[in-house]
Coordinates of N, CA and C in Angstrom, one line a residue:
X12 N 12.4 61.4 21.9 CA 12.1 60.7 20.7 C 12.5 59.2 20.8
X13 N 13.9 58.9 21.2 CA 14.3 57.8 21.5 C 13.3 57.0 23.0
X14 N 12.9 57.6 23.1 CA 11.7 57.1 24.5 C 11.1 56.3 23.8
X15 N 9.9 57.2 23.2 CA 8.9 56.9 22.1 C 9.1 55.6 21.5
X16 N 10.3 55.5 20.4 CA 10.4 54.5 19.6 C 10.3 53.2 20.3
X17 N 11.3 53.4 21.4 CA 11.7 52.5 22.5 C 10.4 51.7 22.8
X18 N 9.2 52.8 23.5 CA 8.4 52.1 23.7 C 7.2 51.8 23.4
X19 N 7.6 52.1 22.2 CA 6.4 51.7 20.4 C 6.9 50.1 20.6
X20 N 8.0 50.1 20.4 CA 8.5 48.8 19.7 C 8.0 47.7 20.9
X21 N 8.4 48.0 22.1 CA 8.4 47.2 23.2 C 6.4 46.5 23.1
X22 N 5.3 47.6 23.3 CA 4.4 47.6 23.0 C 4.1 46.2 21.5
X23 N 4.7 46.9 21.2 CA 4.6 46.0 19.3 C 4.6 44.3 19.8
X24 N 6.0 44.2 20.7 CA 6.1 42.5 21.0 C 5.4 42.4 21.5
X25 N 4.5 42.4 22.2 CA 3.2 42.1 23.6 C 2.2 42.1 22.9
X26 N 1.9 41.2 21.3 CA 0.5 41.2 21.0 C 0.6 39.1 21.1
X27 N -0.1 39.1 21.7 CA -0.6 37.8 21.7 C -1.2 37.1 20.3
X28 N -1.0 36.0 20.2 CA -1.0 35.6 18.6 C -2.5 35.2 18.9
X29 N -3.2 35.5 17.3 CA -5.2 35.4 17.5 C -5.4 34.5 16.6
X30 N -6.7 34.2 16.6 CA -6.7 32.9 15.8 C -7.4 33.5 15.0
X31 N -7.3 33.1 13.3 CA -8.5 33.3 12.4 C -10.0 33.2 12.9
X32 N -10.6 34.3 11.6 CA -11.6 34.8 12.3 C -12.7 33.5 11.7
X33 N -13.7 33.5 12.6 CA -14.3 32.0 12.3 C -15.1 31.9 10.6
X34 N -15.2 30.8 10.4 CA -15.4 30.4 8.5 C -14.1 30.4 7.4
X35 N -13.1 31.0 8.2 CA -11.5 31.5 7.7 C -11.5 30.2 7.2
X36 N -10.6 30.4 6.1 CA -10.0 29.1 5.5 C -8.7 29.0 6.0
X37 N -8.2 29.7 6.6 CA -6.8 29.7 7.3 C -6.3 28.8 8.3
X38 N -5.5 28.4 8.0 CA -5.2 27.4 9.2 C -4.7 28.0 10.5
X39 N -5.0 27.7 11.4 CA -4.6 28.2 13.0 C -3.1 28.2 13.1
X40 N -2.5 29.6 14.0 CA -1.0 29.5 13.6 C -0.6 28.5 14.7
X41 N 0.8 27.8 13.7 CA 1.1 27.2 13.9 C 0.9 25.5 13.8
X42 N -0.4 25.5 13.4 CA -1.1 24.1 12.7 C -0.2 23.5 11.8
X43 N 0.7 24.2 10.9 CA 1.5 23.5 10.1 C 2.9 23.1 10.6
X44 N 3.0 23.3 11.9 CA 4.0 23.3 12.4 C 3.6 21.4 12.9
X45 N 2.5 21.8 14.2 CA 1.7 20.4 14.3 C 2.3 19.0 13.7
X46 N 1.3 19.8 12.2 CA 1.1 18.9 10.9 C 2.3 18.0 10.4
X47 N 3.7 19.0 10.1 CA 4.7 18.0 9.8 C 5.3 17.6 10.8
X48 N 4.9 17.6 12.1 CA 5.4 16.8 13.3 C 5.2 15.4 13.7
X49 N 3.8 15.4 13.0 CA 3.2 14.3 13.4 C 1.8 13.9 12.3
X50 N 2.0 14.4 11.2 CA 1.4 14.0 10.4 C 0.6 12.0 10.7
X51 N -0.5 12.2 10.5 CA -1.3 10.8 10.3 C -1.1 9.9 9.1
X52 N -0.7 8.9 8.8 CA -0.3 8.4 7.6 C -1.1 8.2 7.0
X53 N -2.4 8.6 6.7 CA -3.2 8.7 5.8 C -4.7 8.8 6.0
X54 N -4.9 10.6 6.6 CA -5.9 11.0 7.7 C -7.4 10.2 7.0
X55 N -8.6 10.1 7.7 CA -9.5 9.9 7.3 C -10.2 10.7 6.1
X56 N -9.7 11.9 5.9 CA -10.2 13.0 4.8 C -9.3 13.0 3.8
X57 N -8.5 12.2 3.8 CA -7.8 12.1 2.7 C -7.8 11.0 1.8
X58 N -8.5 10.2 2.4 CA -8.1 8.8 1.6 C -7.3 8.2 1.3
X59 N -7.0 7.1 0.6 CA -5.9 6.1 0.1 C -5.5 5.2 0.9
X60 N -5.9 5.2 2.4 CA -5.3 4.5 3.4 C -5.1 2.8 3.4
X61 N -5.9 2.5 2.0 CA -5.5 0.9 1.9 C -4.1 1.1 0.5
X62 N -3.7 2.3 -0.1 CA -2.8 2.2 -1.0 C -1.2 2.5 0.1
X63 N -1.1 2.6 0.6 CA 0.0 2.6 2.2 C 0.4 1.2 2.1
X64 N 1.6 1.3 1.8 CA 2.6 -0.1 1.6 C 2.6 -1.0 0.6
X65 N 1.7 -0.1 -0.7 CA 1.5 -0.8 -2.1 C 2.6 -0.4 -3.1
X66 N 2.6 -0.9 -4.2 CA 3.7 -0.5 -4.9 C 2.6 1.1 -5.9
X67 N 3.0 1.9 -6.5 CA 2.9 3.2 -7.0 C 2.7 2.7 -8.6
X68 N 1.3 3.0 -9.2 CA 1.1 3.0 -10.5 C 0.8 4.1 -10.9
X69 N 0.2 4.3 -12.1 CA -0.3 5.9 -12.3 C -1.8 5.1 -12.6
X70 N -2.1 4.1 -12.7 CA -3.6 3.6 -12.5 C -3.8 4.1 -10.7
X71 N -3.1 3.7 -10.2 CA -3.8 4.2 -8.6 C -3.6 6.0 -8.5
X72 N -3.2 6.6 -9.2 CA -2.7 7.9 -9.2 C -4.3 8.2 -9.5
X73 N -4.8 7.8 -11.3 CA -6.0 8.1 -11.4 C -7.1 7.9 -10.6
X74 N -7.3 6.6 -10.2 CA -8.1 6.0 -9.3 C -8.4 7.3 -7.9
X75 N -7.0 7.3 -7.2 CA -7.5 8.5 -6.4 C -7.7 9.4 -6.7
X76 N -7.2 10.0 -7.6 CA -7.8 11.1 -8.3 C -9.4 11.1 -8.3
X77 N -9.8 10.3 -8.8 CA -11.5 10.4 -9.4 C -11.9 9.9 -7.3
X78 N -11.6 8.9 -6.8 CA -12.2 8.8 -5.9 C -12.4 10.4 -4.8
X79 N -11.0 10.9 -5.1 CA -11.1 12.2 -3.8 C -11.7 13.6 -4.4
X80 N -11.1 13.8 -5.9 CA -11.8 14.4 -6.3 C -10.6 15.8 -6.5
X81 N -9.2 15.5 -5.5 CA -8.3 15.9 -5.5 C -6.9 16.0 -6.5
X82 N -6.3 16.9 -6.4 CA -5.0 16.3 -7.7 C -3.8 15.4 -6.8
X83 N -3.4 14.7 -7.7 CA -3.0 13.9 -6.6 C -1.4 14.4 -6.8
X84 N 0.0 14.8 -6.0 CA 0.9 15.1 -6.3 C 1.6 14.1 -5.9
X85 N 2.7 13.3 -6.5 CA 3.7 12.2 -6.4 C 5.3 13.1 -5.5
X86 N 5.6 12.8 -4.6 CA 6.8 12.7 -4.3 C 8.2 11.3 -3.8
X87 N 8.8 12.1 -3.1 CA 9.9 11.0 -3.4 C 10.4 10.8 -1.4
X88 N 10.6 10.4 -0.4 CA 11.1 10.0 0.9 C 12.2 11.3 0.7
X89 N 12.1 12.3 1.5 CA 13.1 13.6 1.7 C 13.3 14.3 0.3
X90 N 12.3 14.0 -0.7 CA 12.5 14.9 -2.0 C 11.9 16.6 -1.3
X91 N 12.6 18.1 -1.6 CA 12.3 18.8 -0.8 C 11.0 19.0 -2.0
X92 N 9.9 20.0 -1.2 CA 8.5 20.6 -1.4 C 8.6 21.7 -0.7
X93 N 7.3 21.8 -1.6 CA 6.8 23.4 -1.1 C 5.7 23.2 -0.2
X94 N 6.0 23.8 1.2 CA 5.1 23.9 1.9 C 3.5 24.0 2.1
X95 N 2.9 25.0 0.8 CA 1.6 25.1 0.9 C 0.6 24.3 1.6
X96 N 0.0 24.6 1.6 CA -1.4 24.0 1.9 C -2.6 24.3 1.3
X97 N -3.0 23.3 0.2 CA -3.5 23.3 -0.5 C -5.1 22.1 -0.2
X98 N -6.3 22.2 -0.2 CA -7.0 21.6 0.3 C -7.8 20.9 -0.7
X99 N -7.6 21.3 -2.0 CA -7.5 20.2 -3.3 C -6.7 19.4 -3.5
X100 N -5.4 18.9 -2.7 CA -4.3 18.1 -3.1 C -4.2 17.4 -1.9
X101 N -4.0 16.4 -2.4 CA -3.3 14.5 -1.8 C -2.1 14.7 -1.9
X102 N -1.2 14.3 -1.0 CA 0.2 14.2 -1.0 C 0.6 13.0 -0.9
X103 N 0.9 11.9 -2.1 CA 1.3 10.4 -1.7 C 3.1 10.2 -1.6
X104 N 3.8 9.6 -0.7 CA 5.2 9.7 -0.6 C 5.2 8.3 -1.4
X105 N 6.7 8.4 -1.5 CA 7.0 7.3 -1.7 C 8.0 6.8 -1.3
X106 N 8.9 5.4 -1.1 CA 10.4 5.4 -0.9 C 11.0 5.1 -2.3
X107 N 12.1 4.6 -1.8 CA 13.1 4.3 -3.1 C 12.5 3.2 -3.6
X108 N 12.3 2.1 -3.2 CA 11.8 1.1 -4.2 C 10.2 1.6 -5.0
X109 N 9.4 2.8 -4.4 CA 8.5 3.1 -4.8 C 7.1 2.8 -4.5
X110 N 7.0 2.4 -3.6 CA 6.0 2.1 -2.5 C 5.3 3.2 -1.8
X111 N 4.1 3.4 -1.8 CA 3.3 4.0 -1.0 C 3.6 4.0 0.4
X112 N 4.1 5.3 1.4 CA 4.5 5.0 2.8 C 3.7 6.0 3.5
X113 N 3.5 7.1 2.9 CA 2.9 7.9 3.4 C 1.1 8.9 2.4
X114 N 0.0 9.3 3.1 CA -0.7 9.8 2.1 C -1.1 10.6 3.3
X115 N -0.9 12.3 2.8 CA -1.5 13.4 3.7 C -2.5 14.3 2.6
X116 N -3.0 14.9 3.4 CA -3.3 15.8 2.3 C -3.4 17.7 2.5
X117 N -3.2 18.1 1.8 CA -2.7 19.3 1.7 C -1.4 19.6 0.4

């Protein structure tokens, strides 16, 4: 019996990681790993890339809003978040003085 389990389990580690099935809205594993590695400061699908190094209104909040079509979520330089990934949502960072430094989306 102790055989068996032994070499259920052994069997179990030896599956090779698969990639979603194609049309999947799923992200490929490990993509999000990628993503906060080396995120783009403000990919071409996301927009805002001329608001990067501006100061932060809630007039440009709207503005991208209606431009992307996306909700736009405000954070703060190491404020923590929730990981999701979300393909309705703009992520604009900001630093301390409040400045636009980063725009991802997800």
């Amino acid at each position: 019996m102790f055989v068996m389990i032994a070499a259920g389990s052994l069997l179990m580690t030896d599956v090779p990681p698969q990639e979603p099935p194609a049309g999947s809205r799923l992200p490929a594993p490990g993509s999000h790993q990628r993503r906060l590695a080396g995120a783009p400061r403000a990919s071409g699908g996301c927009l805002g890339a001329d608001a990067v190094g501006q100061p932060w209104d809630e007039s440009r909040r709207a503005a991208l809003a209606k431009q992307s079509g996306r909700e736009v979520r405000v954070l703060r330089v190491g404020q923590p978040r929730s990981m999701d990934l979300r393909e309705d949502r703009l992520n604009v960072i900001l630093d301390s003085a409040g400045r636009v430094v980063e725009i991802t989306c997800g």
